[in-house]
mmCIF file of C-alpha atoms in Angstrom:
data_model
loop_
_atom_site.group_PDB
_atom_site.id
_atom_site.type_symbol
_atom_site.label_atom_id
_atom_site.label_comp_id
_atom_site.label_asym_id
_atom_site.label_seq_id
_atom_site.Cartn_x
_atom_site.Cartn_y
_atom_site.Cartn_z
ATOM 1 C CA MET A 1 -70.171 -4.457 15.478
ATOM 2 C CA ALA A 2 -73.635 -4.566 16.979
ATOM 3 C CA ALA A 3 -74.490 -7.632 14.942
ATOM 4 C CA ASP A 4 -71.626 -9.658 16.380
ATOM 5 C CA ASP A 5 -72.157 -11.769 19.455
ATOM 6 C CA TYR A 6 -69.621 -10.793 22.107
ATOM 7 C CA TYR A 7 -69.416 -14.289 23.572
ATOM 8 C CA ARG A 8 -68.758 -15.752 20.147
ATOM 9 C CA LEU A 9 -66.078 -13.150 19.447
ATOM 10 C CA LEU A 10 -64.201 -14.211 22.572
ATOM 11 C CA GLY A 11 -64.896 -17.902 22.028
ATOM 12 C CA VAL A 12 -66.524 -18.450 25.440
ATOM 13 C CA SER A 13 -69.890 -19.747 26.582
ATOM 14 C CA ARG A 14 -72.569 -17.448 27.994
ATOM 15 C CA SER A 15 -71.976 -19.021 31.401
ATOM 16 C CA ALA A 16 -68.236 -18.225 31.391
ATOM 17 C CA ASP A 17 -66.929 -16.596 34.557
ATOM 18 C CA ALA A 18 -64.719 -13.505 34.726
ATOM 19 C CA LYS A 19 -61.472 -15.492 34.709
ATOM 20 C CA GLU A 20 -62.474 -17.462 31.614
ATOM 21 C CA ILE A 21 -63.379 -14.242 29.816
ATOM 22 C CA GLN A 22 -60.077 -12.624 30.740
ATOM 23 C CA ARG A 23 -58.060 -15.685 29.677
ATOM 24 C CA ALA A 24 -59.823 -15.769 26.310
ATOM 25 C CA TYR A 25 -59.241 -12.042 25.801
ATOM 26 C CA ARG A 26 -55.539 -12.292 26.677
ATOM 27 C CA LYS A 27 -55.040 -15.068 24.167
ATOM 28 C CA LEU A 28 -56.850 -13.242 21.364
ATOM 29 C CA ALA A 29 -55.212 -9.902 22.155
ATOM 30 C CA ARG A 30 -51.754 -11.423 21.898
ATOM 31 C CA THR A 31 -52.715 -12.730 18.466
ATOM 32 C CA TYR A 32 -54.430 -9.673 16.972
ATOM 33 C CA HIS A 33 -52.795 -6.671 18.645
ATOM 34 C CA PRO A 34 -51.435 -4.457 15.818
ATOM 35 C CA ASP A 35 -48.053 -4.216 17.536
ATOM 36 C CA VAL A 36 -47.526 -7.928 16.928
ATOM 37 C CA ASN A 37 -49.841 -8.675 14.007
ATOM 38 C CA LYS A 38 -49.391 -6.661 10.811
ATOM 39 C CA GLU A 39 -51.892 -8.622 8.737
ATOM 40 C CA ALA A 40 -54.816 -6.803 7.131
ATOM 41 C CA GLY A 41 -57.842 -6.823 9.392
ATOM 42 C CA ALA A 42 -55.907 -7.579 12.591
ATOM 43 C CA GLU A 43 -56.468 -4.085 14.001
ATOM 44 C CA ASP A 44 -60.211 -4.217 13.338
ATOM 45 C CA ARG A 45 -60.368 -7.652 14.914
ATOM 46 C CA PHE A 46 -58.525 -6.359 17.975
ATOM 47 C CA LYS A 47 -61.009 -3.499 18.308
ATOM 48 C CA GLN A 48 -63.904 -5.950 18.188
ATOM 49 C CA ILE A 49 -62.545 -8.344 20.807
ATOM 50 C CA SER A 50 -61.541 -5.386 23.008
ATOM 51 C CA GLU A 51 -65.071 -3.994 22.930
ATOM 52 C CA ALA A 52 -66.510 -7.438 23.635
ATOM 53 C CA TYR A 53 -64.161 -7.888 26.583
ATOM 54 C CA HIS A 54 -64.925 -4.511 28.148
ATOM 55 C CA VAL A 55 -68.652 -5.105 27.979
ATOM 56 C CA LEU A 56 -68.513 -8.644 29.378
ATOM 57 C CA ALA A 57 -65.846 -7.889 31.994
ATOM 58 C CA ASP A 58 -68.072 -5.328 33.712
ATOM 59 C CA PRO A 59 -70.899 -7.055 35.655
ATOM 60 C CA ASP A 60 -73.373 -4.193 35.043
ATOM 61 C CA SER A 61 -72.821 -3.853 31.302
ATOM 62 C CA ARG A 62 -72.740 -7.637 30.917
ATOM 63 C CA ALA A 63 -76.096 -7.947 32.687
ATOM 64 C CA GLN A 64 -77.600 -5.343 30.353
ATOM 65 C CA TYR A 65 -76.072 -7.044 27.306
ATOM 66 C CA ASP A 66 -77.476 -10.410 28.424
ATOM 67 C CA ARG A 67 -80.894 -8.832 28.960
ATOM 68 C CA PHE A 68 -81.217 -6.619 25.873
ATOM 69 C CA GLY A 69 -78.739 -8.111 23.397
ATOM 70 C CA PRO A 70 -76.583 -6.153 20.905
ATOM 71 C CA ASP A 71 -78.798 -3.027 21.220
ATOM 72 C CA PHE A 72 -78.349 -2.861 24.981
ATOM 73 C CA ARG A 73 -76.807 0.650 24.811
ATOM 74 C CA GLN A 74 -79.978 2.105 23.351
ATOM 75 C CA TYR A 75 -82.003 0.716 26.233
ATOM 76 C CA ALA A 76 -79.371 1.896 28.718
ATOM 77 C CA ALA A 77 -79.401 5.406 27.185
ATOM 78 C CA GLY A 78 -83.190 5.522 27.446
ATOM 79 C CA ALA A 79 -83.060 4.469 31.071
ATOM 80 C CA GLU A 80 -80.372 7.076 31.704
ATOM 81 C CA ARG A 81 -82.462 9.874 30.203
ATOM 82 C CA GLU A 82 -85.441 8.808 32.296
ATOM 83 C CA HIS A 83 -83.281 8.711 35.409
ATOM 84 C CA ALA A 84 -81.851 12.180 34.686
ATOM 85 C CA SER A 85 -85.335 13.564 34.134
ATOM 86 C CA GLN A 86 -86.467 12.155 37.451
ATOM 87 C CA THR A 87 -83.366 13.593 39.112
ATOM 88 C CA ARG A 88 -84.054 17.116 37.758
ATOM 89 C CA ALA A 89 -87.675 16.873 38.849
ATOM 90 C CA GLY A 90 -86.624 15.855 42.317
ATOM 91 C CA ALA A 91 -84.170 18.754 42.540
ATOM 92 C CA ALA A 92 -86.836 21.240 41.408
ATOM 93 C CA GLY A 93 -89.129 19.955 44.138
ATOM 94 C CA GLY A 94 -86.520 20.611 46.815
ATOM 95 C CA GLY A 95 -85.438 17.013 47.192
ATOM 96 C CA GLY A 96 -81.964 15.966 48.259
ATOM 97 C CA ARG A 97 -79.025 15.856 45.842
ATOM 98 C CA THR A 98 -78.950 12.822 43.586
ATOM 99 C CA ARG A 99 -76.044 11.897 41.315
ATOM 100 C CA ALA A 100 -76.983 9.962 38.202
ATOM 101 C CA ARG A 101 -74.925 6.791 37.669
ATOM 102 C CA PRO A 102 -73.334 6.774 34.208
ATOM 103 C CA GLY A 103 -74.477 3.958 31.957
ATOM 104 C CA PRO A 104 -72.115 1.658 30.034
ATOM 105 C CA SER A 105 -70.404 3.140 27.009
ATOM 106 C CA GLY A 106 -68.688 1.496 24.079
ATOM 107 C CA TYR A 107 -65.027 0.699 24.135
ATOM 108 C CA THR A 108 -63.064 2.522 21.416
ATOM 109 C CA TRP A 109 -59.623 2.096 19.922
ATOM 110 C CA SER A 110 -58.427 5.470 21.235
ATOM 111 C CA SER A 111 -59.225 4.454 24.804
ATOM 112 C CA ALA A 112 -56.937 1.431 24.415
ATOM 113 C CA GLN A 113 -53.974 3.766 24.596
ATOM 114 C CA GLY A 114 -54.946 5.150 27.963
ATOM 115 C CA GLY A 115 -57.058 2.518 29.643
ATOM 116 C CA ALA A 116 -60.693 1.474 29.768
ATOM 117 C CA GLY A 117 -63.443 3.770 28.610
ATOM 118 C CA PRO A 118 -66.033 5.147 31.029
ATOM 119 C CA GLY A 119 -68.430 2.556 32.304
ATOM 120 C CA SER A 120 -66.110 -0.248 31.264
ATOM 121 C CA ALA A 121 -64.149 -2.604 33.472
ATOM 122 C CA SER A 122 -60.937 -1.098 34.800
ATOM 123 C CA VAL A 123 -57.919 -2.731 33.182
ATOM 124 C CA ASP A 124 -54.252 -2.638 34.129
ATOM 125 C CA TRP A 125 -52.819 -2.879 30.626
ATOM 126 C CA GLY A 126 -49.312 -3.636 31.836
ATOM 127 C CA ASP A 127 -50.612 -6.529 33.911
ATOM 128 C CA LEU A 128 -52.992 -7.738 31.216
ATOM 129 C CA PHE A 129 -50.507 -7.870 28.337
ATOM 130 C CA GLY A 130 -47.078 -7.572 29.904
ATOM 131 C CA ASP A 131 -45.340 -8.483 26.667
ATOM 132 C CA VAL A 132 -47.506 -6.566 24.165
ATOM 133 C CA PHE A 133 -46.944 -2.879 24.868
ATOM 134 C CA GLY A 134 -43.577 -1.195 24.731
ATOM 135 C CA SER A 135 -40.798 -3.720 25.034
ATOM 136 C CA THR A 136 -42.057 -7.105 23.963
ATOM 137 C CA ARG A 137 -41.246 -10.367 25.673
ATOM 138 C CA GLY A 138 -40.546 -13.202 23.278
ATOM 139 C CA MET A 139 -43.176 -15.834 22.568
ATOM 140 C CA ASP A 140 -42.986 -19.155 24.402
ATOM 141 C CA ASN A 141 -42.009 -22.282 22.523
ATOM 142 C CA GLU A 142 -43.909 -25.478 23.273
ATOM 143 C CA ALA A 143 -42.787 -29.074 22.897
ATOM 144 C CA THR A 144 -44.161 -32.488 23.828
ATOM 145 C CA LEU A 145 -41.831 -35.210 25.083
ATOM 146 C CA GLU A 146 -42.986 -38.834 25.152
ATOM 147 C CA LEU A 147 -41.583 -41.136 27.815
ATOM 148 C CA THR A 148 -42.044 -44.748 28.784
ATOM 149 C CA VAL A 149 -43.153 -45.454 32.339
ATOM 150 C CA GLU A 150 -39.628 -46.580 33.226
ATOM 151 C CA GLU A 151 -38.080 -43.429 31.710
ATOM 152 C CA ALA A 152 -40.515 -41.241 33.647
ATOM 153 C CA PHE A 153 -39.769 -43.212 36.819
ATOM 154 C CA ARG A 154 -36.011 -42.723 36.532
ATOM 155 C CA GLY A 155 -35.898 -39.222 35.061
ATOM 156 C CA GLY A 156 -32.570 -38.030 33.703
ATOM 157 C CA ALA A 157 -31.111 -36.009 30.876
ATOM 158 C CA ARG A 158 -32.940 -35.712 27.558
ATOM 159 C CA THR A 159 -32.555 -33.574 24.448
ATOM 160 C CA VAL A 160 -35.464 -31.582 23.033
ATOM 161 C CA VAL A 161 -35.375 -30.186 19.485
ATOM 162 C CA VAL A 162 -37.690 -27.266 18.681
ATOM 163 C CA SER A 163 -38.339 -25.946 15.167
ATOM 164 C CA GLY A 164 -38.791 -22.189 14.910
ATOM 165 C CA PRO A 165 -41.166 -20.286 12.588
ATOM 166 C CA ASP A 166 -38.370 -19.812 10.046
ATOM 167 C CA GLY A 167 -37.470 -23.487 10.004
ATOM 168 C CA ASP A 168 -34.470 -23.038 12.266
ATOM 169 C CA ARG A 169 -33.938 -25.756 14.859
ATOM 170 C CA GLN A 170 -32.901 -25.253 18.459
ATOM 171 C CA THR A 171 -31.601 -28.011 20.720
ATOM 172 C CA PHE A 172 -32.117 -27.970 24.485
ATOM 173 C CA ASP A 173 -30.661 -30.363 27.028
ATOM 174 C CA ILE A 174 -33.095 -30.730 29.932
ATOM 175 C CA GLN A 175 -32.995 -32.672 33.180
ATOM 176 C CA ILE A 176 -36.229 -34.580 33.778
ATOM 177 C CA PRO A 177 -37.065 -35.036 37.475
ATOM 178 C CA ALA A 178 -37.572 -38.607 38.627
ATOM 179 C CA GLY A 179 -41.248 -39.503 38.879
ATOM 180 C CA VAL A 180 -42.598 -37.022 36.333
ATOM 181 C CA LEU A 181 -46.285 -37.694 35.647
ATOM 182 C CA ASP A 182 -48.341 -37.666 32.470
ATOM 183 C CA GLY A 183 -49.379 -34.123 31.551
ATOM 184 C CA GLN A 184 -46.886 -32.376 33.833
ATOM 185 C CA ARG A 185 -45.043 -29.428 32.331
ATOM 186 C CA MET A 186 -41.515 -28.083 32.672
ATOM 187 C CA ARG A 187 -40.586 -24.479 31.909
ATOM 188 C CA VAL A 188 -37.087 -23.807 30.562
ATOM 189 C CA THR A 189 -36.348 -20.124 31.135
ATOM 190 C CA GLY A 190 -35.139 -18.297 28.048
ATOM 191 C CA GLY A 191 -35.874 -21.178 25.703
ATOM 192 C CA GLY A 192 -38.500 -19.300 23.691
ATOM 193 C CA GLY A 193 -38.391 -16.625 21.003
ATOM 194 C CA ALA A 194 -36.262 -13.513 21.293
ATOM 195 C CA GLY A 195 -37.831 -10.415 22.802
ATOM 196 C CA ARG A 196 -38.074 -6.949 21.271
ATOM 197 C CA ASP A 197 -36.255 -3.901 22.632
ATOM 198 C CA ALA A 198 -35.773 -4.544 26.361
ATOM 199 C CA GLY A 199 -38.161 -7.478 26.459
ATOM 200 C CA GLY A 200 -36.658 -10.770 27.564
ATOM 201 C CA ALA A 201 -36.785 -14.041 25.696
ATOM 202 C CA GLY A 202 -39.775 -16.324 26.102
ATOM 203 C CA ASP A 203 -39.580 -19.758 27.676
ATOM 204 C CA LEU A 204 -39.658 -23.309 26.412
ATOM 205 C CA VAL A 205 -42.624 -25.183 27.883
ATOM 206 C CA VAL A 206 -42.217 -28.974 27.708
ATOM 207 C CA THR A 207 -45.280 -31.174 28.276
ATOM 208 C CA PHE A 208 -44.554 -34.774 29.272
ATOM 209 C CA ARG A 209 -46.623 -37.648 27.942
ATOM 210 C CA VAL A 210 -46.107 -41.028 29.600
ATOM 211 C CA ARG A 211 -47.177 -43.839 27.285
ATOM 212 C CA PRO A 212 -48.124 -47.325 28.485
ATOM 213 C CA ASP A 213 -46.464 -50.462 27.167
ATOM 214 C CA ARG A 214 -47.346 -54.149 27.245
ATOM 215 C CA ARG A 215 -46.361 -54.456 30.929
ATOM 216 C CA LEU A 216 -46.580 -51.063 32.597
ATOM 217 C CA ARG A 217 -49.314 -48.439 32.860
ATOM 218 C CA LEU A 218 -49.499 -45.179 34.793
ATOM 219 C CA ASP A 219 -52.512 -44.145 36.883
ATOM 220 C CA GLY A 220 -51.691 -40.785 38.436
ATOM 221 C CA LYS A 221 -48.629 -41.502 40.544
ATOM 222 C CA ASN A 222 -49.463 -45.219 40.812
ATOM 223 C CA ILE A 223 -48.060 -47.838 38.472
ATOM 224 C CA GLU A 224 -49.955 -50.911 37.334
ATOM 225 C CA MET A 225 -47.863 -53.861 36.197
ATOM 226 C CA ASP A 226 -48.848 -57.237 34.739
ATOM 227 C CA LEU A 227 -47.614 -60.167 36.834
ATOM 228 C CA PRO A 228 -47.566 -63.409 34.821
ATOM 229 C CA ILE A 229 -47.820 -66.525 37.015
ATOM 230 C CA SER A 230 -48.406 -70.237 36.414
ATOM 231 C CA PRO A 231 -51.662 -72.038 37.275
ATOM 232 C CA TRP A 232 -50.050 -73.853 40.193
ATOM 233 C CA GLU A 233 -48.544 -70.609 41.586
ATOM 234 C CA ALA A 234 -52.018 -69.060 41.423
ATOM 235 C CA ALA A 235 -53.710 -72.051 43.081
ATOM 236 C CA LEU A 236 -51.101 -72.816 45.746
ATOM 237 C CA GLY A 237 -49.690 -69.357 46.344
ATOM 238 C CA SER A 238 -46.079 -68.414 45.781
ATOM 239 C CA SER A 239 -43.369 -65.773 46.117
ATOM 240 C CA VAL A 240 -42.730 -64.515 42.579
ATOM 241 C CA SER A 241 -39.642 -62.594 41.469
ATOM 242 C CA THR A 242 -40.253 -59.876 38.890
ATOM 243 C CA GLN A 243 -38.692 -56.735 37.453
ATOM 244 C CA ALA A 244 -40.335 -53.449 38.462
ATOM 245 C CA PRO A 245 -39.324 -49.899 37.442
ATOM 246 C CA SER A 246 -37.527 -49.594 40.781
ATOM 247 C CA GLY A 247 -35.595 -52.828 40.135
ATOM 248 C CA PRO A 248 -35.995 -56.530 41.027
ATOM 249 C CA LEU A 249 -38.550 -57.306 43.724
ATOM 250 C CA THR A 250 -40.519 -60.238 45.124
ATOM 251 C CA VAL A 251 -44.309 -60.317 45.090
ATOM 252 C CA ARG A 252 -46.205 -62.562 47.472
ATOM 253 C CA VAL A 253 -49.101 -64.202 45.604
ATOM 254 C CA PRO A 254 -51.806 -65.486 47.992
ATOM 255 C CA PRO A 255 -53.265 -68.974 47.368
ATOM 256 C CA GLY A 256 -56.340 -69.026 45.157
ATOM 257 C CA SER A 257 -55.453 -65.926 43.135
ATOM 258 C CA SER A 258 -57.288 -65.544 39.827
ATOM 259 C CA SER A 259 -56.353 -63.463 36.805
ATOM 260 C CA GLY A 260 -57.116 -59.788 37.356
ATOM 261 C CA ARG A 261 -56.368 -59.768 41.072
ATOM 262 C CA ARG A 262 -54.380 -56.648 42.014
ATOM 263 C CA LEU A 263 -51.631 -56.977 44.588
ATOM 264 C CA ARG A 264 -50.551 -53.690 46.168
ATOM 265 C CA LEU A 265 -46.916 -52.873 46.921
ATOM 266 C CA LYS A 266 -46.901 -49.643 48.904
ATOM 267 C CA GLY A 267 -44.383 -46.968 47.993
ATOM 268 C CA GLN A 268 -43.161 -48.761 44.869
ATOM 269 C CA GLY A 269 -44.908 -46.397 42.453
ATOM 270 C CA MET A 270 -43.669 -43.099 41.033
ATOM 271 C CA PRO A 271 -41.276 -41.199 43.300
ATOM 272 C CA GLN A 272 -42.386 -37.694 44.234
ATOM 273 C CA SER A 273 -39.898 -35.014 45.227
ATOM 274 C CA GLY A 274 -40.844 -33.864 48.708
ATOM 275 C CA GLY A 275 -44.016 -35.950 48.681
ATOM 276 C CA LYS A 276 -45.344 -39.437 49.251
ATOM 277 C CA PRO A 277 -44.523 -41.868 46.425
ATOM 278 C CA GLY A 278 -47.221 -43.763 44.598
ATOM 279 C CA ASP A 279 -47.913 -47.483 44.885
ATOM 280 C CA LEU A 280 -47.282 -50.374 42.547
ATOM 281 C CA PHE A 281 -50.179 -52.670 41.705
ATOM 282 C CA ALA A 282 -49.190 -56.081 40.350
ATOM 283 C CA LYS A 283 -52.064 -57.463 38.297
ATOM 284 C CA VAL A 284 -52.172 -61.257 38.279
ATOM 285 C CA LYS A 285 -52.145 -62.808 34.819
ATOM 286 C CA ILE A 286 -52.313 -66.612 34.789
ATOM 287 C CA MET A 287 -50.340 -68.148 31.946
ATOM 288 C CA VAL A 288 -50.446 -71.786 30.822
ATOM 289 C CA PRO A 289 -47.579 -73.669 29.155
ATOM 290 C CA PRO A 290 -47.854 -73.255 25.365
ATOM 291 C CA HIS A 291 -46.558 -76.792 24.853
ATOM 292 C CA LEU A 292 -47.148 -79.634 27.338
ATOM 293 C CA THR A 293 -44.842 -82.544 27.950
ATOM 294 C CA ASP A 294 -46.466 -85.967 28.170
ATOM 295 C CA ARG A 295 -46.143 -85.900 31.954
ATOM 296 C CA GLU A 296 -47.631 -82.394 32.253
ATOM 297 C CA ARG A 297 -50.552 -83.478 30.127
ATOM 298 C CA GLU A 298 -51.130 -86.508 32.363
ATOM 299 C CA LEU A 299 -51.101 -84.331 35.477
ATOM 300 C CA PHE A 300 -53.526 -81.771 34.018
ATOM 301 C CA GLU A 301 -55.844 -84.552 32.883
ATOM 302 C CA GLU A 302 -55.690 -86.124 36.348
ATOM 303 C CA LEU A 303 -56.482 -82.729 37.921
ATOM 304 C CA GLY A 304 -59.379 -82.318 35.524
ATOM 305 C CA HIS A 305 -60.854 -85.669 36.632
ATOM 306 C CA GLU A 306 -60.271 -85.088 40.346
ATOM 307 C CA SER A 307 -61.339 -81.447 40.726
ATOM 308 C CA ALA A 308 -65.004 -80.507 41.111
ATOM 309 C CA TYR A 309 -64.265 -76.778 40.603
ATOM 310 C CA ASP A 310 -66.366 -75.121 37.878
ATOM 311 C CA PRO A 311 -65.215 -71.545 37.093
ATOM 312 C CA ARG A 312 -68.396 -70.898 35.125
ATOM 313 C CA ALA A 313 -70.769 -71.827 37.928
ATOM 314 C CA THR A 314 -72.730 -68.880 39.344
ATOM 315 C CA SER A 315 -73.096 -68.458 43.057
#
């Protein structure tokens, strides 16, 4: 064990904080604990990650491990003997009472049954595992549900199909809240695997992914929408009717608008339950007629001769 790097065993960086270390340990412990993993080597792996956790979870033992490396206990034992010797010498000389502070000790499998070993971080096993010891809570199922921007805007009923480890399929009818955002998650209580003994079933955790399309894109709770307009509407200004996720609306295009200009419509973005809705940004996109009539061609040619505007000129 001494040759293994504790940080590597837990899959964390050397700068990881206490919460990161605990999260990594919880995840690995749920995988390798012998109560839930009967594969060969799982118990030994659990012992290794448990020892790594108990050393790194205690600030004092972690500091010594960072300083001295895998042989830190030998250095700690030497320091302890020196400290005890000094303590006895002080007592023989009539000095005051001094209690030696125990150094860090290794975490062992037997101590897992009763708690942390001496010198290790104190652990509430029931809080740490919850579903590992005794009655076992079922594992959570996870699913990803893709939505268009309009589907996410409206919300509504959807069906989620989850395949179990044995190939069995479960169907869940869920109600998506209006205005769900990309990356948000919904927990369906009892939608996971069955528990053991008195342990309850796990949950179904659904992650929503909102995909853009050719017209609509999501930016947080704001929606960006392309607004196609004609050259004369862009030059002269116009009130343009368009279809937004919330329904038909009219966008006021100021005179002299170029492609790429963003027109903000407050409160027309994603609805938020109990919160302020997002905004809608209509992005101007100037479109020209794909086929010109003779008269349209004449007018464009006349405009080309009359206008001194050069879009490529630099200011």
